[in-house]
N, CA and C of each residue as an Amber inpcrd file, in Angstrom:
protein
   600
  -0.6770000  -9.1080000 -30.8110000  -1.4870000  -8.0030000 -30.3390000
  -0.9680000  -6.6710000 -30.8960000   0.3260000  -6.4830000 -30.8790000
   0.9110000  -5.2370000 -31.3800000   0.5610000  -5.0340000 -32.8470000
   0.5990000  -6.1140000 -33.6350000   0.2770000  -6.0150000 -35.0610000
  -1.2090000  -5.7950000 -35.3060000  -2.0520000  -6.1950000 -34.3700000
  -3.4990000  -6.1610000 -34.5890000  -4.1350000  -4.8190000 -34.2660000
  -3.4330000  -3.9610000 -33.5420000  -4.0270000  -2.6840000 -33.1380000
  -3.1330000  -1.5190000 -33.5400000  -3.7460000  -0.3340000 -33.5830000
  -3.0070000   0.8590000 -33.9920000  -2.6960000   1.7750000 -32.8170000
  -2.8110000   1.2480000 -31.6130000  -2.5170000   2.0280000 -30.4050000
  -1.3980000   1.3340000 -29.6360000  -0.7180000   2.0460000 -28.7460000
   0.3570000   1.4140000 -27.9680000  -0.1630000   0.2660000 -27.1070000
   0.6370000  -0.7720000 -26.9870000   0.2830000  -1.9550000 -26.1950000
   1.1880000  -2.0330000 -24.9700000   0.5650000  -2.2000000 -23.8110000
   1.3020000  -2.4020000 -22.5680000   1.1250000  -3.8400000 -22.1170000
   2.2010000  -4.4780000 -21.7120000   2.1550000  -5.8760000 -21.2740000
   2.2180000  -5.9570000 -19.7540000   1.3530000  -6.7870000 -19.1790000
   1.4010000  -7.0470000 -17.7410000   2.3330000  -8.2310000 -17.5250000
   3.5160000  -7.9770000 -16.9850000   4.4780000  -9.0690000 -16.7900000
   4.5780000  -9.4760000 -15.3170000   3.5180000  -9.1560000 -14.5580000
   3.4400000  -9.5460000 -13.1470000   4.7280000  -9.1650000 -12.4070000
   5.4310000 -10.1410000 -11.8400000   6.6560000  -9.8210000 -11.1070000
   7.8960000  -9.8250000 -11.9760000   7.7110000  -9.9930000 -13.2840000
   8.8380000 -10.0010000 -14.2120000   9.1100000 -11.3500000 -14.8430000
   8.3360000 -12.3740000 -14.4410000   8.5050000 -13.7260000 -14.9920000
   9.9630000 -14.1720000 -14.9500000  10.5540000 -14.0400000 -13.7900000
  11.9420000 -14.4560000 -13.6240000  12.2540000 -14.7410000 -12.1740000
  13.2090000 -15.6380000 -11.9640000  13.5990000 -15.9840000 -10.5980000
  14.5270000 -14.9460000  -9.9810000  15.1650000 -14.1520000 -10.8400000
  16.0750000 -13.1260000 -10.3330000  16.0840000 -11.9460000 -11.2910000
  16.8690000 -10.9350000 -10.9530000  16.9020000  -9.7140000 -11.7580000
  17.3630000  -9.9740000 -13.1860000  18.3060000 -10.9010000 -13.3560000
  18.7920000 -11.2120000 -14.6950000  17.7020000 -11.7720000 -15.5880000
  16.8810000 -12.6510000 -15.0390000  15.7950000 -13.2330000 -15.8280000
  14.7010000 -12.2030000 -16.1090000  14.4900000 -11.2920000 -15.1790000
  13.5410000 -10.2070000 -15.4220000  14.0240000  -9.3500000 -16.5910000
  15.3170000  -9.0830000 -16.6380000  15.8860000  -8.3110000 -17.7450000
  15.6460000  -9.0170000 -19.0740000  15.7730000 -10.3370000 -19.0910000
  15.5140000 -11.1030000 -20.3120000  14.0560000 -10.9680000 -20.7380000
  13.1470000 -11.0550000 -19.7700000  11.7220000 -10.9020000 -20.0760000
  11.4470000  -9.5430000 -20.6950000  11.9860000  -8.5100000 -20.0920000
  11.7520000  -7.1480000 -20.5720000  12.3230000  -6.9630000 -21.9730000
  13.4870000  -7.5120000 -22.2270000  14.0880000  -7.4100000 -23.5600000
  13.2060000  -8.0830000 -24.6040000  12.6170000  -9.2220000 -24.2610000
  11.7450000  -9.9350000 -25.1900000  10.4520000  -9.1610000 -25.4430000
   9.9030000  -8.5670000 -24.3980000   8.6840000  -7.7690000 -24.5500000
   8.9570000  -6.5480000 -25.4230000  10.0890000  -5.9120000 -25.2170000
  10.4710000  -4.7630000 -26.0320000  10.6290000  -5.1680000 -27.4900000
  11.2780000  -6.3020000 -27.7290000  11.4780000  -6.7840000 -29.0950000
  10.1580000  -7.1130000 -29.7740000   9.1460000  -7.4920000 -28.9860000
   7.8340000  -7.8200000 -29.5440000   7.0470000  -6.5760000 -29.9380000
   7.5350000  -5.4070000 -29.5470000   6.9050000  -4.1630000 -29.9620000
   6.0400000  -3.4780000 -28.9280000   6.0700000  -3.9470000 -27.6910000
   5.2680000  -3.3070000 -26.6460000   5.7880000  -1.9070000 -26.3480000
   4.8740000  -1.0410000 -25.9160000   5.2470000   0.3290000 -25.5640000
   5.5370000   0.4750000 -24.0800000   5.0920000  -0.5090000 -23.2930000
   5.3050000  -0.4280000 -21.8560000   5.0130000  -1.7410000 -21.1760000
   5.3820000  -1.8150000 -19.9050000   5.0740000  -2.9920000 -19.0910000
   4.5980000  -2.5430000 -17.7150000   3.7390000  -3.3530000 -17.1290000
   3.4330000  -3.2570000 -15.7050000   4.2400000  -4.3320000 -15.0130000
   4.9600000  -3.9720000 -13.9800000   5.7210000  -4.9490000 -13.2030000
   5.4650000  -4.6660000 -11.7260000   5.1010000  -5.6990000 -10.9740000
   4.6110000  -5.5160000  -9.6070000   5.5890000  -5.9920000  -8.5460000
   5.5560000  -5.3170000  -7.3930000   6.4200000  -5.7530000  -6.2970000
   5.7980000  -6.8950000  -5.5010000   4.4680000  -7.0110000  -5.5080000
   3.8190000  -8.1140000  -4.8080000   4.2020000  -8.1260000  -3.3390000
   4.5930000  -9.2990000  -2.8550000   5.0000000  -9.4300000  -1.4530000
   6.5120000  -9.3440000  -1.2880000   7.2310000  -9.0040000  -2.3620000
   8.6890000  -8.9140000  -2.2830000   9.1310000  -7.7240000  -1.4300000
  10.3090000  -7.8590000  -0.8750000  10.9120000  -6.7340000  -0.1730000
  11.2630000  -5.6490000  -1.1960000  11.0960000  -4.3800000  -0.8360000
  11.3960000  -3.3020000  -1.7810000  12.8010000  -3.3750000  -2.3660000
  13.7700000  -3.8190000  -1.5630000  15.1410000  -3.9020000  -2.0630000
  15.2740000  -4.8730000  -3.2160000  14.6450000  -6.0300000  -3.0950000
  14.7070000  -7.0240000  -4.1700000  14.0040000  -6.5040000  -5.4180000
  12.8440000  -5.8580000  -5.2180000  12.1140000  -5.3490000  -6.3730000
  12.8770000  -4.2190000  -7.0490000  13.5710000  -3.4120000  -6.2680000
  14.3840000  -2.3370000  -6.8330000  15.4460000  -2.9050000  -7.7670000
  16.0470000  -4.0180000  -7.3840000  17.0390000  -4.6740000  -8.2390000
  16.4030000  -5.1410000  -9.5450000  15.1940000  -5.6600000  -9.4660000
  14.4960000  -6.1110000 -10.6700000  14.1970000  -4.9380000 -11.6020000
  13.7480000  -3.8370000 -11.0230000  13.4690000  -2.6510000 -11.8340000
  14.7260000  -2.1070000 -12.4930000  15.8040000  -2.0430000 -11.7390000
  17.0610000  -1.5350000 -12.2880000  17.5380000  -2.4120000 -13.4370000
  17.3830000  -3.7250000 -13.2900000  17.7800000  -4.6480000 -14.3570000
  16.9000000  -4.4560000 -15.5830000  15.6110000  -4.2190000 -15.3590000
  14.6960000  -3.9720000 -16.4750000  15.0850000  -2.7030000 -17.2210000
  15.4040000  -1.6460000 -16.4750000  15.8070000  -0.3840000 -17.1010000
  17.0960000  -0.5580000 -17.8940000  18.0480000  -1.2910000 -17.3350000
  19.3070000  -1.5380000 -18.0460000  19.0640000  -2.3070000 -19.3360000
  18.1290000  -3.2630000 -19.3050000  17.8250000  -4.0460000 -20.5060000
  17.2630000  -3.1560000 -21.6050000  16.4070000  -2.2210000 -21.2340000
  15.8280000  -1.2970000 -22.2160000  16.9130000  -0.4090000 -22.8070000
  17.7740000   0.1280000 -21.9570000  18.8330000   1.0170000 -22.4380000
  19.8410000   0.2650000 -23.2940000  20.1190000  -0.9800000 -22.9120000
  21.0660000  -1.7890000 -23.6830000  20.5340000  -2.0600000 -25.0870000
  19.2060000  -2.2260000 -25.1850000  18.5880000  -2.4980000 -26.4840000
  18.3740000  -1.2260000 -27.2940000  18.5950000  -0.0790000 -26.6640000
  18.3870000   1.1840000 -27.3590000  16.9280000   1.4480000 -27.6540000
  16.0550000   0.8820000 -26.8340000  14.6230000   1.0140000 -27.0720000
  13.9620000   2.0400000 -26.1770000  12.6420000   2.0770000 -26.2740000
  11.8420000   3.0000000 -25.4780000  10.6800000   2.2050000 -24.9010000
  10.7030000   1.9550000 -23.6100000   9.6780000   1.1450000 -22.9600000
   9.2910000   1.8070000 -21.6440000   8.0100000   2.0590000 -21.4600000
   7.5100000   2.6940000 -20.2410000   7.4100000   1.6400000 -19.1450000
   8.1800000   1.8260000 -18.0820000   8.1640000   0.8890000 -16.9580000
   7.2090000   1.4090000 -15.8850000   6.0790000   0.7380000 -15.7530000
   5.0610000   1.1230000 -14.7820000   5.1820000   0.1950000 -13.5790000
   5.6940000   0.7140000 -12.4730000   5.9500000  -0.1110000 -11.2910000
   4.7110000  -0.1520000 -10.3990000   4.2020000  -1.3620000 -10.1850000
   3.0030000  -1.5300000  -9.3580000   3.3960000  -1.7900000  -7.9090000
   2.7940000  -1.0200000  -7.0100000   3.0410000  -1.1610000  -5.5760000
   1.8050000  -1.7850000  -4.9390000   1.9810000  -2.9320000  -4.3030000
   0.8400000  -3.7090000  -3.8130000   0.5250000  -3.5240000  -2.3300000
   1.0270000  -2.4600000  -1.7300000   0.7980000  -2.2600000  -0.2980000
  -0.6860000  -2.1830000   0.0460000  -1.4580000  -1.4740000  -0.7640000
  -2.8960000  -1.3400000  -0.4960000  -3.6620000  -2.5670000  -0.9800000
  -3.3280000  -3.0700000  -2.1400000  -4.0510000  -4.2160000  -2.6930000
  -3.9390000  -5.4350000  -1.7940000  -2.7670000  -5.6380000  -1.2190000
  -2.5230000  -6.8020000  -0.3600000  -2.6460000  -6.4860000   1.1320000
  -2.8950000  -5.2190000   1.4570000  -3.0070000  -4.8400000   2.8590000
  -1.7160000  -5.0490000   3.6270000  -0.5980000  -4.6770000   3.0290000
   0.7070000  -4.9110000   3.6500000   1.0220000  -3.8570000   4.7090000
   1.6270000  -4.3000000   5.7930000   2.1070000  -3.3810000   6.8160000
   1.0030000  -2.7640000   7.6610000   1.4000000  -1.7910000   8.4430000
   0.5020000  -1.0880000   9.3550000  -0.3460000  -0.0860000   8.5680000
  -1.6770000  -0.1710000   8.6440000  -2.5240000   0.7810000   7.9110000
  -2.2040000   2.2390000   8.2290000  -1.7190000   2.5040000   9.4480000
  -1.4320000   3.8850000   9.8470000  -0.2290000   4.4590000   9.1110000
   0.6580000   3.6080000   8.6500000   1.8650000   4.0890000   7.9570000
   1.9050000   3.6320000   6.4970000   0.7870000   3.0910000   6.0250000
   0.7810000   2.5290000   4.6670000   1.0310000   3.5910000   3.5990000
   0.4740000   4.7710000   3.7770000   0.6840000   5.8310000   2.7930000
   2.1540000   6.2180000   2.7170000   2.7750000   6.4570000   3.8560000
   4.1880000   6.8540000   3.8470000   5.0630000   5.7330000   3.3000000
   4.7280000   4.4900000   3.6190000   5.4820000   3.3510000   3.0880000
   5.3480000   3.2790000   1.5700000   4.1400000   3.5120000   1.0790000
   3.9020000   3.4720000  -0.3650000   4.6770000   4.5740000  -1.0750000
   4.6740000   5.7650000  -0.5130000   5.4100000   6.8750000  -1.1170000
   6.9130000   6.6230000  -1.0950000   7.4060000   6.0360000  -0.0230000
   8.8320000   5.7170000   0.0510000   9.1960000   4.6870000  -1.0120000
   8.3560000   3.6730000  -1.1690000   8.6110000   2.6820000  -2.2240000
   8.5910000   3.3450000  -3.5950000   7.6250000   4.2270000  -3.8060000
   7.5220000   4.9100000  -5.0970000   8.8050000   5.6620000  -5.4160000
   9.3360000   6.3830000  -4.4450000  10.5680000   7.1420000  -4.6860000
  11.7400000   6.2070000  -4.9870000  11.8250000   5.1000000  -4.2710000
  12.8970000   4.1290000  -4.5300000  12.7730000   3.5510000  -5.9340000
  11.5540000   3.2310000  -6.3180000  11.3470000   2.5960000  -7.6180000
  11.6280000   3.5700000  -8.7620000  11.2990000   4.8330000  -8.5570000
  11.6020000   5.8400000  -9.5800000  13.1130000   5.9910000  -9.7300000
  13.8170000   6.0090000  -8.6150000  15.2830000   6.1010000  -8.6940000
  15.8750000   4.8950000  -9.4180000  15.1980000   3.7580000  -9.3260000
  15.6930000   2.5400000  -9.9800000  15.3380000   2.4880000 -11.4600000
  14.4780000   3.4070000 -11.9140000  14.1740000   3.4430000 -13.3390000
  12.7200000   3.4040000 -13.7220000  11.8000000   3.4090000 -12.7620000
  10.3760000   3.3920000 -13.0880000   9.9530000   4.7120000 -13.7270000
   9.1210000   4.6190000 -14.7680000   8.5840000   5.8100000 -15.4310000
   7.2360000   6.2180000 -14.8660000   6.5500000   5.2660000 -14.2360000
   5.2340000   5.5220000 -13.6660000   5.0370000   4.6390000 -12.4500000
   4.0800000   5.0120000 -11.6090000   3.7610000   4.2440000 -10.4060000
   2.2800000   3.8770000 -10.4360000   2.0100000   2.5950000 -10.2030000
   0.6480000   2.0590000 -10.2030000   0.3320000   1.5750000  -8.7880000
  -0.7130000   2.1490000  -8.1880000  -1.1010000   1.7530000  -6.8280000
  -2.5450000   1.2510000  -6.8520000  -2.7600000  -0.0470000  -7.0800000
  -4.1200000  -0.5860000  -7.0280000  -4.5820000  -0.7510000  -5.5860000
  -5.8960000  -0.7900000  -5.4050000  -6.4360000  -1.0230000  -4.0710000
  -6.7940000   0.2380000  -3.3120000  -6.5550000   1.4020000  -3.8970000
  -6.8900000   2.6800000  -3.2580000  -8.1550000   3.2270000  -3.9140000
  -9.1560000   3.5740000  -3.0970000 -10.4100000   4.0660000  -3.6640000
 -10.8380000   5.4270000  -3.1250000 -10.2770000   5.8770000  -2.0070000
 -10.7350000   7.1470000  -1.4380000  -9.9450000   8.3180000  -2.0030000
 -10.6650000   9.4090000  -2.2270000 -10.0850000  10.5800000  -2.8860000
  -8.9190000  11.1730000  -2.1120000  -9.0080000  11.1880000  -0.7920000
  -7.9440000  11.8050000   0.0070000  -6.6110000  11.0890000  -0.1860000
  -6.6400000   9.7600000  -0.1170000  -5.3960000   9.0000000  -0.2860000
  -4.8850000   9.1020000  -1.7090000  -5.8010000   9.0280000  -2.6700000
  -5.3940000   9.1440000  -4.0730000  -4.7290000  10.4980000  -4.3130000
  -5.3040000  11.5610000  -3.7770000  -4.7190000  12.8890000  -3.9280000
  -3.3470000  12.9900000  -3.2910000  -3.1890000  12.3750000  -2.1190000
  -1.8890000  12.3930000  -1.4400000  -0.8440000  11.6300000  -2.2410000
  -1.2530000  10.5290000  -2.8350000  -0.3250000   9.7600000  -3.6690000
   0.0820000  10.5620000  -4.8980000  -0.8960000  11.1780000  -5.5510000
  -0.5990000  11.9600000  -6.7560000   0.3440000  13.1160000  -6.4420000
   0.1660000  13.7210000  -5.2680000   1.0220000  14.8450000  -4.8830000
   2.4220000  14.3890000  -4.5050000   2.5400000  13.1690000  -3.9890000
   3.8260000  12.7090000  -3.4860000   4.6360000  11.8560000  -4.4260000
   4.0020000  11.3430000  -5.4700000   4.7110000  10.4960000  -6.4330000
   5.3110000  11.3830000  -7.5200000   6.6110000  11.2820000  -7.7870000
   7.2630000  12.2030000  -8.7200000   7.1160000  11.8570000 -10.2020000
   6.3360000  10.8250000 -10.5150000   6.0860000  10.4290000 -11.9040000
   4.5820000  10.2040000 -12.0560000   4.0730000   9.9750000 -13.2840000
   2.6330000   9.7640000 -13.4610000   2.0860000   8.6440000 -12.5690000
   0.9170000   8.9130000 -11.9560000   0.2700000   7.9500000 -11.0670000
  -0.8490000   7.2220000 -11.7930000  -0.8900000   5.9170000 -11.6160000
  -1.8970000   5.0210000 -12.1960000  -2.6860000   4.4060000 -11.0410000
  -4.0260000   4.4120000 -11.1390000  -4.8400000   3.7450000 -10.1240000
  -5.7640000   2.7380000 -10.7920000  -6.2590000   1.8110000  -9.9790000
  -7.2030000   0.7950000 -10.4360000  -8.5990000   1.2500000 -10.0440000
  -9.4670000   1.4540000 -11.0390000 -10.8090000   1.9650000 -10.7760000
 -11.8220000   0.8340000 -10.6830000 -12.8890000   1.1110000  -9.9540000
 -13.9690000   0.1500000  -9.7860000 -15.0200000   0.7600000  -8.8870000
 -16.0030000  -0.0310000  -8.4610000 -17.0390000   0.4990000  -7.5720000
 -16.4220000   1.1600000  -6.3380000 -16.8540000   2.3810000  -6.0650000
 -16.3230000   3.1180000  -4.9190000 -15.2030000   4.0740000  -5.2610000
 -14.6160000   3.9330000  -6.4530000 -13.5550000   4.8460000  -6.8860000
 -14.1840000   6.1290000  -7.4230000 -13.5940000   7.2860000  -7.1870000
 -14.1310000   8.5220000  -7.7630000 -14.2250000   8.4270000  -9.2860000
 -15.1600000   9.1730000  -9.9020000 -15.2770000   9.1770000 -11.3630000
 -13.9740000   9.6180000 -12.0320000 -13.8450000   9.2720000 -13.2980000
 -12.6180000   9.5740000 -14.0390000 -12.2880000  11.0670000 -13.9970000
 -13.2960000  11.9170000 -14.1680000 -13.0360000  13.3600000 -14.1640000
 -12.4410000  13.8070000 -12.8300000 -12.9650000  13.2660000 -11.7340000
 -12.4250000  13.6340000 -10.4210000 -11.0180000  13.0840000 -10.2320000
 -10.7800000  11.8720000 -10.7190000  -9.4290000  11.3110000 -10.6330000
  -8.4350000  12.2240000 -11.3460000  -8.8560000  12.7560000 -12.4890000
  -7.9970000  13.6830000 -13.2090000  -7.6950000  14.9260000 -12.3960000
  -8.7180000  15.4490000 -11.7290000  -8.5090000  16.6410000 -10.8920000
  -7.5980000  16.3390000  -9.7050000  -7.6410000  15.1010000  -9.2390000
  -6.7880000  14.7080000  -8.1170000  -5.3320000  14.5240000  -8.5330000
  -5.0950000  14.4550000  -9.8500000  -3.7250000  14.3110000 -10.3390000
  -3.3840000  12.9470000 -10.8910000  -4.3810000  12.0740000 -11.0220000
  -4.1400000  10.7450000 -11.5860000  -3.9040000  10.8670000 -13.0850000
  -2.8730000  10.1850000 -13.5780000  -2.5180000  10.2660000 -14.9950000
  -3.0700000   9.1000000 -15.8090000  -3.3180000   7.9760000 -15.1580000
  -3.7460000   6.7800000 -15.8910000  -4.7330000   6.0030000 -15.0250000
  -5.8240000   5.5450000 -15.6490000  -6.8500000   4.7750000 -14.9480000
  -6.9440000   3.3970000 -15.5840000  -6.8110000   2.3650000 -14.7650000
  -6.9190000   0.9820000 -15.2440000  -8.1750000   0.3430000 -14.6650000
  -8.7300000  -0.6210000 -15.4080000  -9.8910000  -1.3700000 -14.9370000
  -9.5370000  -2.8000000 -14.5720000  -8.3220000  -3.2230000 -14.8990000
  -7.8900000  -4.5690000 -14.5420000  -8.8220000  -5.6300000 -15.0890000
  -9.2080000  -6.5530000 -14.2330000 -10.0830000  -7.6550000 -14.6520000
 -11.5570000  -7.3140000 -14.4970000 -11.8930000  -6.0780000 -14.1050000
 -13.2740000  -5.7260000 -13.7770000 -14.2290000  -5.8890000 -14.9570000
 -13.7910000  -5.5390000 -16.1650000 -14.6680000  -5.6610000 -17.3310000
 -14.9680000  -7.1280000 -17.6160000 -13.9530000  -7.9800000 -17.5450000
 -14.1690000  -9.4140000 -17.7460000 -15.0800000  -9.9790000 -16.6560000
 -14.8800000  -9.5450000 -15.4180000 -15.7200000 -10.0190000 -14.3170000
 -17.1750000  -9.6150000 -14.5330000 -17.3910000  -8.3880000 -15.0250000
 -18.7530000  -7.9350000 -15.2990000 -19.3840000  -8.7530000 -16.4250000
 -18.5870000  -9.0620000 -17.4620000 -19.1030000  -9.8670000 -18.5730000
 -19.4790000 -11.2710000 -18.1110000 -18.6560000 -11.8600000 -17.2570000
 -18.9750000 -13.1960000 -16.7320000 -20.2140000 -13.1480000 -15.8430000
 -20.4240000 -12.0490000 -15.1510000 -21.6240000 -11.9130000 -14.3240000
 -22.8790000 -11.9080000 -15.1930000 -22.8090000 -11.2410000 -16.3510000
 -23.9330000 -11.2530000 -17.2940000 -24.1860000 -12.6700000 -17.7890000
 -23.1110000 -13.3890000 -18.1270000 -23.2570000 -14.7710000 -18.5950000
 -23.9020000 -15.6460000 -17.5160000 -23.5100000 -15.4390000 -16.2710000
 -24.0860000 -16.2410000 -15.1850000 -25.5650000 -15.9170000 -14.9820000
 -25.9180000 -14.6230000 -15.0560000 -27.3300000 -14.2590000 -14.9050000
 -28.1660000 -14.8280000 -16.0420000 -27.6130000 -14.7970000 -17.2600000
 -28.3340000 -15.3560000 -18.4050000 -28.5570000 -16.8490000 -18.2270000
 -27.5350000 -17.5520000 -17.7460000 -27.6630000 -18.9960000 -17.5320000
 -28.6930000 -19.2970000 -16.4480000 -28.6830000 -18.5300000 -15.3740000
 -29.6520000 -18.7440000 -14.2990000 -31.0770000 -18.4890000 -14.7820000
 -31.2490000 -17.4020000 -15.5640000 -32.5800000 -17.1080000 -16.0970000
 -33.0670000 -18.2400000 -16.9890000 -32.1690000 -18.7640000 -17.8010000
 -32.5300000 -19.8460000 -18.7170000 -32.9110000 -21.1080000 -17.9450000
 -32.1440000 -21.4330000 -16.9330000 -32.3760000 -22.6630000 -16.1640000
 -33.6020000 -22.5720000 -15.2570000 -33.9700000 -21.3710000 -14.8790000
 -35.1130000 -21.2140000 -13.9710000 -36.3810000 -20.7710000 -14.6840000
 -36.3460000 -20.7580000 -16.0120000 -37.5350000 -20.3870000 -16.7700000
 -37.8040000 -18.9040000 -16.8020000 -36.7770000 -18.1030000 -16.5340000
 -36.9360000 -16.6530000 -16.5330000 -36.8830000 -16.0690000 -17.9340000
 -36.7830000 -14.7420000 -17.9930000 -36.7560000 -14.0680000 -19.2860000
 -35.3490000 -13.9080000 -19.8270000 -35.2210000 -13.0110000 -20.8070000
 -33.9440000 -12.8140000 -21.4990000 -33.5030000 -11.3510000 -21.4530000
 -34.0330000 -10.6220000 -20.4860000 -33.7550000  -9.1940000 -20.4140000
 -32.2880000  -8.8590000 -20.2580000 -31.5300000  -9.7510000 -19.6170000
 -30.1140000  -9.4900000 -19.3950000 -29.3420000  -9.4100000 -20.7100000
 -29.9260000  -9.9670000 -21.7780000 -29.2460000  -9.9850000 -23.0780000
 -29.5820000  -8.7660000 -23.9320000 -30.4580000  -7.9040000 -23.4410000
 -30.9740000  -6.8100000 -24.2630000 -29.9010000  -5.8260000 -24.7130000
 -28.8710000  -5.6420000 -23.9190000 -27.8460000  -4.6470000 -24.2570000
 -26.6390000  -5.2490000 -24.9700000 -26.7850000  -6.4710000 -25.4770000
 -25.6690000  -7.1210000 -26.1540000 -25.2970000  -6.4460000 -27.4650000
 -24.0700000  -6.6460000 -27.8900000 -23.6100000  -6.1310000 -29.1860000
 -24.1740000  -7.0170000 -30.2870000 -24.7060000  -6.4090000 -31.3330000
 -25.2850000  -7.1720000 -32.4430000 -24.2130000  -8.0480000 -33.0960000
 -24.6220000  -9.2220000 -33.5550000 -23.6880000 -10.2040000 -34.1110000
 -22.8340000  -9.6380000 -35.2480000 -23.4180000  -8.9520000 -36.2520000
 -22.5810000  -8.4050000 -37.3340000 -21.5560000  -7.3860000 -36.8230000
 -21.9820000  -6.5670000 -35.8640000 -21.0450000  -5.5780000 -35.3210000
 -19.8960000  -6.2580000 -34.5870000 -20.2180000  -7.3010000 -33.8250000
 -19.1840000  -8.0260000 -33.0920000 -18.1900000  -8.6650000 -34.0530000
 -18.6970000  -9.2760000 -35.1170000 -17.7980000  -9.8600000 -36.1230000
 -16.9020000  -8.7970000 -36.7420000 -17.4740000  -7.6230000 -36.9810000
 -16.6820000  -6.5440000 -37.5500000 -15.5760000  -6.0840000 -36.6140000
 -15.8740000  -6.0660000 -35.3250000 -14.8610000  -5.6580000 -34.3540000
 -13.7080000  -6.6500000 -34.2820000 -14.0140000  -7.9260000 -34.5250000
 -12.9910000  -8.9650000 -34.4200000 -12.2750000  -9.2380000 -35.7360000
 -12.7590000  -8.6520000 -36.8270000 -12.1580000  -8.9050000 -38.1380000
 -10.7920000  -8.2390000 -38.2430000  -9.9130000  -8.8610000 -38.9970000
  -8.5890000  -8.2870000 -39.2370000  -8.7050000  -7.0700000 -40.1370000
  -7.8290000  -6.1260000 -39.9560000  -7.8020000  -4.9470000 -40.8150000
  -7.3880000  -5.3510000 -42.2250000  -7.8180000  -4.6110000 -43.2460000
  -7.4470000  -4.9370000 -44.6270000  -5.9410000  -5.0690000 -44.7930000
  -5.5340000  -6.1240000 -45.4760000  -4.1240000  -6.3530000 -45.7350000
  -3.4140000  -7.1200000 -44.6540000  -4.1150000  -7.5030000 -43.5830000
  -3.4590000  -8.2380000 -42.4960000  -3.8610000  -9.7070000 -42.5280000
């Protein structure tokens, strides 16, 4: 992927693909060696203390290699509905501060869609804030005004594409029309998008 594109590549390494902090460090070192510019690493259902150890090990691996890798720490309190909703914001901000001290360069909080909470997170997180956008999320321009530095779509684009495929199949099986295909990318253009760059 790094060789195929001319823009920075970020790898989603979930919880670090390791049973402990040492194995997470190995994963991060391998991703760095592959040429990635950054990683997303998530706390999931782990206790913040354990995840902090994983982040610190990841940061040490980057420094040991003498590389430059953006560590984007994902906090799943909202996505997974963890803890008391009344204290979820303060818990998320506390985790963010801990993770930054451990070496995170950015904080990713998926599952938040309301402007008030997003603004509070942006104001309270001491590094760039990343949110997951989708139906119900403020437009990109408003997210920028709220202080969001990075907007991710996650699996939403793939889910939308599969929805088109399902509608097309249903129309075909029920004797319907082909209107769902009207906005498709033309075949020659699609081939051009997938073709290797000259010399590769």
